[in-house]
C-alpha cells in the first residue's frame, strides 16, 4: 500500500505539476513533491497513530481530510473549520489547520492561509491539501491515515481503482469528480501529464468526493434527522461506501494505519469518527465549530438534534470541503430539503448561473451562485482565484469565514467555524438535505438514470455495500450483484430509487440501523468493516451507484455541464448552477467553497477545485474533462471499456491487492466499473453512459459483452484491438465464411492472407464463435503458415486447434496430429514430448496415411536414415513436406558428414543429388531435372565446405577424405541478427 | 458399518484424542504414525471413523479439555478428513487432510527436534495417496483432476521446512521422493530439477547420510530422468546404485529398477542373462535381447511393436529403438563370419548386395541405396570399422577388430 500510495502520490504530484501550470498547479506540484515524499502514505501511517490521538481532536478529522488527499481534507477542514477553516484546511492545511486549530492552528493555518490565498487556486488548496496532508500527517496522524487512505484512494483511483473512486464519487458528488478524474487518469493513465493534471485533480477530486461523501454522510445524518431518514441513511451509506471504498483502495493506507496499531485504534476510532465524521467530518466541523472535544458526540447530538446539529456538521463539512463542500453542502442541504426541493431547486436554478460561470470559470459560476446566494459563492471564488469573488459572496458566510481563515487560519478557523456553524445551523440542516437532493438532482439533471443513481447512491450505496458485505466469495458477489442490478434497474425504471428506503431493504438492516441511529459511529464502523470485505462489492456497486452520483457531482462540479446535469440533465450548466445556487441558497459559504476550490484549481482549476472542494474537485474534473478533457476522457472511456485496458487495470489493481490483501481481488471488477463510470462521467448525458454503466455492472457476464458483428465487408485488415470491439467493424459468421473462402482462393501472397486470416480470427474471437468454422479458419491459417514457413503463426494456430479439437469440434485432426508429430520430431526434439504424443495416438490414427508417414519420418530421423528421409520427403502427404523442410538442411548436412567419414575415396555428386533430394523434386526422370539437381547439389556442397573434384571421367565427385574435415554448417542466408527473419525491415514494410 | 452406540463412539474418540495428545507430548513418533495412517485401513482407524460418523460433534469433545484443544485445530481437520474418507467422499477427505497437513507442518516447524519425522513421512505419503484417489473420483465425475497437483505444492512446502540445516534435513530426501512420485505421475518431471539441485548441491549434508530407502528411491527416479535424456552412463550409474542398495526382498522394486536398467545396459552393449529376465518377469525384453544376440532385425522390430504401448508409457521406446544399429552390427558380423568360413581372403569385403540379401531373408526389403546409408551410419558411429567404396558397392572392413564392442560406452561415442 505504501508503495502504491507513494507511487500514486508520485504520480499525483507529477500530474499535479503538469496541471499546476497555474500557480495552483505549481503549488500542487510543490505539494505533490512534498506529498511525494510519500509523507502522505508514510505520514498516513504515522498519522494514523496520531490520528487516534488526534482523532479525538478535531485535528484528527482535519488531518484525515488532508490526508485523505483532498477528500478527507475537505471534509475535515469543513468539519473543523467552518467555511474558512475548512477551505484552508481542505485546500492546504485546512485539515491541519483544523487539527491545529484545535491543537495548534497556526502551523496548519499557514497552510490554510495559503490555501485560502491559494483559493485563488485551489491548487493552493490542493497543494495545501497535500501540504496539509503532510502536516496533517504529523499533526493528526489518524487523520493522516485517513488522508493517506484518501491519498491512496486517489492513487488507487489512478491505478484503476479510479473507477472505483470515480464510482464512489460518482455516487455522490465526488463520483462525478472521480469520473472525470478517473477519466483523466484513464486517458493519461494515472501518470502522466494530462493524467498528471487529472491525477491531481482526481486525487483532489477524489478527496473532494470523499469530502463530499463525508459531507454527505454528515448531511445524511442531518437529512435523516431533518428530512428523510432514507436520504440521511443514504448519505451515510455513501459515506460508508466511500470510506469503505477508500479503505478498500486505501486499505493500504488503512493497513498502514492498522499496522500502526495506533492506526488501527485510530482507524477504528476514525472509522467511527470518520464514518461518523464521514460523517465524521461533519461532526468534526461541528465539534470544531462548536465543541471541538467530542466530535462523535457532537455528531450524535447534532444528529439527534437533527437539523441544527446536522446543519452545523454539514456546514462544517461543506466548509471543510472548501467551497465545494460548502456549496455542495448547501446544495446538498438544498437537496435534502429536496423534499423542499422546489426551494432548493430554485436556488439550484440560480446556480445555473454558477454553472455557466464555473464552466467558463468557476468564478463566474460562483458569482451566479452568488446571485442566488451569490455573495457566498463569489467569496469562495475569490478564494480560489484571487478571492475576487470572495469578497462578494463569501462575505456572507463562507467568504467571511474563509477570508478570516485565510489570513488567520487558526483563529479564523474557529471563527470561521463558528460562522460556518452558524450559517450551517441556519441553512445547515437544510443544506445537508440539500446535499442529498443535489446529488439526486444532479443525476437527474444529467440523465434521469444518472440522477437516480445519484440519489441511489446514498441509500443505495449503503444497501449495495451491505449486500456485498454479506457476500463471502466472488460467486456470491456476482449473484448479489446481479440481483442488486435488477433491483436498481427496476427502481430506476419505476422511479422509486430515490423514494425507496434502501436502508430498510432486506439485506442491510444492520447497517441501516447503524447508519440511521448513529451515523457517526455506526457509519464509520460500517465503512471500516466494509472496507476490507466490501471493497470489492463497493467498487462494483459503486461504479453503478457512483456513476450516477458521479455524474451528478460531475455535473455540479463541472461548472456548467455538471451542474446542469444536476438540475437538468440536458443543461449541465443550468444544473450545476442550480446545484450551486442551491448550495448558495442554503449556505453561501458552500458556494464560496466551491468557488474557492474552483478558483484554486485555476488551470482546469474550476474543475479541479471543485473536486477539491469535495464535490468541487469532481466538478472541476468533469468540467475540465467535459470542456478540455473531453477527448481525453472519451479516449479514456474507450480505453477503459476495452478488454485490454481492463486487463491492465485489473493487473494494476492487483498490485494493490497484494498490498491490501483480500479486498483487492474484488476490486478488479471495480476498475472496469470505474472505467465505465468514467465513461459515463465523460459522456454524462449520453446514452453511452448508461450502456457503459450497465456493462460495467455486468462486467462478469461475458455473454452480454459478446459482440454481434454487423459488418458486411468481406475483406478486412487486421488491427490489433486497443479498445472494445465495435460491432460495426466486426463481421458476422456468414460474412466470415465468405471471407475465408475468399482468402483461400486469393492469389495474393502470404502476408496478405495472414493479415486477412488474423482479422477473421479476431472477429471470431470477439464474437466468441467456437465451431467448425473456427477450426476451419485455424486449419487454413496453419496450412498457409506452414507453406510460408511461418512457424510462429503456425504454433498459434496449432495450439488453438488443440483446444478446439479437445472441445470435440471436428476438423482434420489426423492431419494435424501428423503435423504435430513432425513438429516435435523435427523442431522441438523433446524426447518426453515425443513419447507422450506417440503414446496418445490411437490405433485409428496410426492407420492414417499422414500419421504413418510422420512416424516413418520420425524413425528415419532418429536413426539418421537420410535415404529414407528424402524418399519420405518426396512422398509426403498434405503439408508434411513443409514441416520436413525444417529438417532438410540438417539432414543433408548429417548425411554428407556420414558419407565423407565412411566412403572412400570419393562419391559422385550425382548420387548425392539423387539421395539427398536435390534431383527430381518436382518431376522425376528427365535429364534436365537431374542436371538441375546436380547444380543445386554441388552449390550446396560447396556452400558447406565440401571438396569437389572431377574424376577421370570428368564427373563431379566429392572428395570424402578432404571433405570430412572441411565440412561446416553455414549461417542461414536469411538469418538476421535478432533471429527472426520476419522482423526484417523490408518484410515489415511489405507487410504494412 | 457396524452399529456404534453413542457412548462407544464417545469412548473411541476420547481414546484417540488421548493417544494423539500423549503421543505428541511424549514425542512418540511410532504411535503417532499409526494414528495418522489412513490408508493402512487399520481396525482402530476404521472404528474411529465409524465413531466419528455417529458422534458428529467431535469438536466439542476437543474443546472440553485443554489437553485436546491445544491440538484442536489439527485434530478437527483430521477428524473431518477421516469422516469423509470413511464415507467415500475422497475429495472432501483430501481437502480436510490438506488442512490438517498444513496445520501439522506448522506445528512441526516449531518443534526443535525431528522426532516427528516419521509422522511427517506418513502425512506426506497419505496426502499423495489421498490426492490420487481424489483425482480418480474427480475424473469419474467428469471434473478436472487437480488434487495431485495441489498435493505437489504441499509437499514442496514440506520440503522447504526440511531442506535447511539441522536434524530435520535427514527427512528431506523422503519428501523429495514423494515429490518425484507426484511429478512423474503428473508428467511434470521438469519440476524435479529444482529439488534435485537442492539435494545434490548441498554441501552441508552428505548424500550418504540419508536413509538407504530414500537413497534408492531417489536414485531410481533420477536414473529414470537420465534415461529420458538418453544420458546412458549417468543413468547406468544411478540405476545400478539403486539396484545395489535395494532391499533384495523387494522384488517389485527391483523389477522397477531393472525395467530401466536393462535398456540402459543394452544401449551400452551389456546384455543380461535370461535368468535375470525370467526371475523378475521382464519378458518384454526377452525378444529384444534375443534379437541383439542374433542380429535379428526383424525380431527386434516385432518386439518393439508388440510392446509398443508399454515401452512408450515407461519411456524406453526410443532407447530400445536405437538398439537397431547394434542389431545391424551383429548382422554384419554374422555375414563376415560366414564369409570368413567360405573365403577367408575376401571375407573383409562385404558386398552391399549380400547385405541386402540377408535383410531380405529377414523379410526386410531394402534397396542398395538404403543399405549403403545404413552402412555409412554404422561406420560413422564406429560400430563397423572400415570404409565404403561407393563405386564398387562394397564395404571394406578393417582387418583388425572390424566390429568393435561398445564395452560400456554408448553408441557413437
Short mmCIF file of C-alpha atoms in Angstrom, two decimals, chain A residues 16-264:
data_model
loop_
_atom_site.label_atom_id
_atom_site.label_comp_id
_atom_site.label_asym_id
_atom_site.label_seq_id
_atom_site.Cartn_x
_atom_site.Cartn_y
_atom_site.Cartn_z
CA UNK A 16 -0.19 17.84 -10.39
CA UNK A 17 2.84 19.50 -11.61
CA UNK A 18 1.61 19.43 -15.14
CA UNK A 19 -1.69 20.70 -14.05
CA UNK A 20 -0.06 23.09 -11.85
CA UNK A 21 0.94 25.15 -14.72
CA UNK A 22 -1.19 27.54 -12.97
CA UNK A 23 0.04 28.88 -9.78
CA UNK A 24 -2.12 26.43 -8.14
CA UNK A 25 -0.68 23.74 -10.16
CA UNK A 26 2.72 24.75 -9.16
CA UNK A 27 1.68 24.69 -5.70
CA UNK A 28 0.29 21.39 -6.28
CA UNK A 29 3.41 20.26 -7.78
CA UNK A 30 5.20 21.51 -4.78
CA UNK A 31 2.72 19.99 -2.60
CA UNK A 32 2.82 16.98 -4.67
CA UNK A 33 6.51 16.84 -4.30
CA UNK A 34 6.11 17.21 -0.68
CA UNK A 35 3.49 14.71 -0.73
CA UNK A 36 5.57 12.64 -2.96
CA UNK A 37 7.97 12.38 -0.26
CA UNK A 38 5.34 9.90 0.38
CA UNK A 39 4.92 11.60 3.56
CA UNK A 40 1.41 11.06 2.72
CA UNK A 41 1.42 7.49 2.86
CA UNK A 42 4.03 7.27 5.37
CA UNK A 43 2.71 10.11 7.16
CA UNK A 44 -0.52 8.38 6.97
CA UNK A 45 0.97 5.58 8.83
CA UNK A 46 2.29 7.86 11.44
CA UNK A 47 -0.69 9.96 11.04
CA UNK A 48 -2.76 7.05 11.77
CA UNK A 49 -1.15 6.87 15.07
CA UNK A 50 -1.58 10.46 15.65
CA UNK A 51 -4.95 10.07 14.31
CA UNK A 52 -6.03 8.11 17.12
CA UNK A 53 -4.92 10.78 19.38
CA UNK A 54 -5.81 13.46 17.06
CA UNK A 55 -8.91 11.81 16.14
CA UNK A 56 -10.08 12.77 19.43
CA UNK A 57 -9.27 16.21 18.45
CA UNK A 58 -10.87 17.80 15.58
CA UNK A 59 -7.49 17.99 14.13
CA UNK A 60 -7.56 14.41 13.51
CA UNK A 61 -10.51 14.82 11.42
CA UNK A 62 -8.95 17.61 9.64
CA UNK A 63 -5.89 15.71 9.15
CA UNK A 64 -7.92 12.99 7.84
CA UNK A 65 -9.33 15.31 5.43
CA UNK A 66 -5.93 16.45 4.47
CA UNK A 67 -4.53 13.08 4.36
CA UNK A 68 -7.32 11.67 2.56
CA UNK A 69 -5.99 13.92 -0.02
CA UNK A 70 -8.50 16.41 -0.84
CA UNK A 71 -11.41 14.31 0.07
CA UNK A 72 -10.73 13.78 3.59
CA UNK A 73 -9.28 17.08 3.86
CA UNK A 74 -12.17 18.78 2.60
CA UNK A 75 -14.49 17.04 4.79
CA UNK A 76 -12.29 17.52 7.68
CA UNK A 77 -11.48 21.02 7.05
CA UNK A 78 -15.03 21.80 6.67
CA UNK A 79 -15.70 19.94 9.72
CA UNK A 80 -13.15 21.55 11.82
CA UNK A 81 -13.10 24.89 10.49
CA UNK A 82 -16.12 26.27 9.16
CA UNK A 83 -16.02 27.54 5.70
CA UNK A 84 -12.79 29.34 6.17
CA UNK A 85 -11.00 26.81 8.10
CA UNK A 86 -12.37 24.11 6.08
CA UNK A 87 -11.35 25.68 2.95
CA UNK A 88 -7.97 26.32 4.14
CA UNK A 89 -7.65 23.05 5.75
CA UNK A 90 -9.11 21.25 2.90
CA UNK A 91 -7.04 23.06 0.45
CA UNK A 92 -3.71 23.30 2.05
CA UNK A 93 -3.53 22.71 5.66
CA UNK A 94 -7.12 23.06 6.20
CA UNK A 95 -7.24 19.79 7.89
CA UNK A 96 -4.10 20.51 9.56
CA UNK A 97 -5.40 23.78 10.42
CA UNK A 98 -8.37 22.30 11.83
CA UNK A 99 -6.43 19.88 13.71
CA UNK A 100 -4.03 22.50 14.60
CA UNK A 101 -6.76 24.77 15.27
CA UNK A 102 -7.64 22.51 17.89
CA UNK A 103 -4.23 21.57 18.79
CA UNK A 104 -2.27 24.18 17.01
CA UNK A 105 -3.90 26.13 14.41
CA UNK A 106 -1.10 28.31 13.45
CA UNK A 107 1.17 25.85 11.84
CA UNK A 108 -1.54 24.47 9.84
CA UNK A 109 -3.11 27.67 9.48
CA UNK A 110 -0.34 28.93 7.49
CA UNK A 111 -1.06 26.26 5.12
CA UNK A 112 -4.62 27.01 5.43
CA UNK A 113 -3.83 30.56 4.81
CA UNK A 114 -2.04 29.51 1.81
CA UNK A 115 -4.97 27.62 0.87
CA UNK A 116 -7.20 30.43 1.41
CA UNK A 117 -4.93 32.58 -0.51
CA UNK A 118 -4.37 29.97 -2.93
CA UNK A 119 -8.01 29.78 -3.12
CA UNK A 120 -7.15 31.74 -5.94
CA UNK A 121 -6.01 28.49 -6.79
CA UNK A 122 -7.43 25.55 -5.46
CA UNK A 123 -4.12 24.46 -6.40
CA UNK A 124 -3.14 26.09 -3.27
CA UNK A 125 -5.76 24.21 -1.67
CA UNK A 126 -4.68 21.18 -3.31
CA UNK A 127 -1.16 21.81 -2.69
CA UNK A 128 -2.33 22.98 0.58
CA UNK A 129 -4.08 19.77 0.91
CA UNK A 130 -1.02 17.97 0.08
CA UNK A 131 0.97 20.04 2.32
CA UNK A 132 -1.66 19.84 4.81
CA UNK A 133 -1.63 16.24 4.39
CA UNK A 134 1.92 16.21 5.19
CA UNK A 135 1.48 18.45 8.06
CA UNK A 136 -1.67 16.79 8.88
CA UNK A 137 0.17 13.60 8.93
CA UNK A 138 2.33 14.80 11.64
CA UNK A 139 -0.43 16.54 13.27
CA UNK A 140 -3.16 14.19 13.11
CA UNK A 141 -1.69 11.01 12.21
CA UNK A 142 -5.00 9.38 12.39
CA UNK A 143 -6.28 11.84 10.01
CA UNK A 144 -3.21 11.41 8.12
CA UNK A 145 -4.01 7.83 7.90
CA UNK A 146 -7.27 8.69 6.59
CA UNK A 147 -5.88 11.15 4.35
CA UNK A 148 -3.44 8.69 3.31
CA UNK A 149 -6.19 6.46 2.63
CA UNK A 150 -7.62 9.25 0.78
CA UNK A 151 -4.40 9.74 -0.99
CA UNK A 152 -4.15 6.11 -1.61
CA UNK A 153 -7.55 6.34 -2.83
CA UNK A 154 -6.70 8.90 -5.23
CA UNK A 155 -3.71 6.95 -6.12
CA UNK A 156 -5.76 3.92 -6.18
CA UNK A 157 -8.15 5.57 -8.26
CA UNK A 158 -5.39 6.26 -10.53
CA UNK A 159 -4.43 2.66 -10.71
CA UNK A 160 -7.77 1.53 -11.67
CA UNK A 161 -9.39 1.92 -8.52
CA UNK A 162 -10.00 5.10 -10.20
CA UNK A 163 -13.10 3.78 -11.44
CA UNK A 164 -13.89 2.79 -8.03
CA UNK A 165 -13.24 6.14 -6.65
CA UNK A 166 -14.89 7.61 -9.55
CA UNK A 167 -17.75 5.45 -8.95
CA UNK A 168 -17.66 6.46 -5.42
CA UNK A 169 -17.57 9.97 -6.12
CA UNK A 170 -19.99 9.17 -8.81
CA UNK A 171 -22.46 8.09 -6.36
CA UNK A 172 -22.04 11.37 -4.77
CA UNK A 173 -20.64 14.50 -5.86
CA UNK A 174 -17.32 13.04 -5.83
CA UNK A 175 -18.32 10.44 -8.23
CA UNK A 176 -18.58 12.94 -10.87
CA UNK A 177 -15.25 14.28 -9.96
CA UNK A 178 -13.93 10.88 -9.78
CA UNK A 179 -15.20 10.03 -13.07
CA UNK A 180 -13.70 12.97 -14.60
CA UNK A 181 -10.60 12.41 -12.73
CA UNK A 182 -10.72 8.82 -13.43
CA UNK A 183 -11.35 9.66 -16.95
CA UNK A 184 -8.32 11.79 -16.86
CA UNK A 185 -6.45 9.03 -15.27
CA UNK A 186 -7.52 6.56 -17.67
CA UNK A 187 -6.71 8.68 -20.57
CA UNK A 188 -3.40 9.61 -19.24
CA UNK A 189 -3.22 6.54 -17.34
CA UNK A 190 -2.51 7.57 -13.97
CA UNK A 191 0.66 9.27 -14.57
CA UNK A 192 1.06 11.47 -16.73
CA UNK A 193 0.67 14.75 -17.77
CA UNK A 194 -2.84 15.12 -18.51
CA UNK A 195 -3.22 12.36 -16.26
CA UNK A 196 -0.95 14.18 -14.00
CA UNK A 197 -3.12 17.11 -14.01
CA UNK A 198 -6.00 14.93 -13.82
CA UNK A 199 -4.49 12.84 -11.30
CA UNK A 200 -4.05 15.74 -9.17
CA UNK A 201 -7.46 16.63 -9.82
CA UNK A 202 -8.56 13.21 -9.31
CA UNK A 203 -6.93 12.93 -6.04
CA UNK A 204 -8.29 16.16 -5.10
CA UNK A 205 -11.45 15.34 -6.72
CA UNK A 206 -11.46 12.09 -5.06
CA UNK A 207 -10.76 13.87 -1.94
CA UNK A 208 -13.46 16.14 -2.68
CA UNK A 209 -15.51 13.26 -3.47
CA UNK A 210 -14.66 11.85 -0.19
CA UNK A 211 -15.30 15.07 1.36
CA UNK A 212 -18.43 15.33 -0.36
CA UNK A 213 -19.21 11.95 0.69
CA UNK A 214 -18.28 12.88 4.12
CA UNK A 215 -20.41 15.83 3.97
CA UNK A 216 -22.97 13.62 2.63
CA UNK A 217 -22.74 11.40 5.46
CA UNK A 218 -22.92 14.29 7.65
CA UNK A 219 -25.67 15.52 5.69
CA UNK A 220 -27.31 12.32 5.56
CA UNK A 221 -27.50 12.29 9.20
CA UNK A 222 -28.76 15.71 9.05
CA UNK A 223 -31.02 14.87 6.31
CA UNK A 224 -32.16 11.91 8.14
CA UNK A 225 -32.75 13.95 11.08
CA UNK A 226 -34.18 16.73 9.26
CA UNK A 227 -35.69 15.44 6.16
CA UNK A 228 -35.86 11.85 5.48
CA UNK A 229 -34.07 9.12 7.19
CA UNK A 230 -33.63 7.43 3.89
CA UNK A 231 -31.69 10.20 2.40
CA UNK A 232 -29.79 10.58 5.54
CA UNK A 233 -29.09 6.96 5.65
CA UNK A 234 -28.26 7.05 2.08
CA UNK A 235 -25.74 9.69 2.64
CA UNK A 236 -24.27 7.81 5.50
CA UNK A 237 -24.22 4.84 3.37
CA UNK A 238 -22.41 6.71 0.81
CA UNK A 239 -20.03 7.76 3.28
CA UNK A 240 -19.54 4.38 4.38
CA UNK A 241 -19.11 3.31 0.91
CA UNK A 242 -16.72 5.99 0.30
CA UNK A 243 -14.95 5.07 3.37
CA UNK A 244 -15.08 1.53 2.60
CA UNK A 245 -14.03 2.11 -0.85
CA UNK A 246 -11.34 4.27 0.28
CA UNK A 247 -10.34 1.80 2.75
CA UNK A 248 -10.51 -0.74 0.07
CA UNK A 249 -8.44 1.33 -2.10
CA UNK A 250 -6.53 2.59 0.63
CA UNK A 251 -6.84 -0.38 2.61
CA UNK A 252 -3.22 0.04 2.17
CA UNK A 253 -3.33 3.24 3.89
CA UNK A 254 -5.66 1.80 6.27
CA UNK A 255 -3.45 -1.10 6.59
CA UNK A 256 -0.61 1.11 7.36
CA UNK A 257 -2.70 2.62 9.98
CA UNK A 258 -3.70 -0.70 11.21
CA UNK A 259 -0.12 -1.78 11.36
CA UNK A 260 0.47 1.19 13.43
CA UNK A 261 -1.88 -0.41 15.80
CA UNK A 262 -2.39 3.06 16.83
CA UNK A 263 -3.72 3.48 13.49
CA UNK A 264 -5.99 0.63 14.00
#
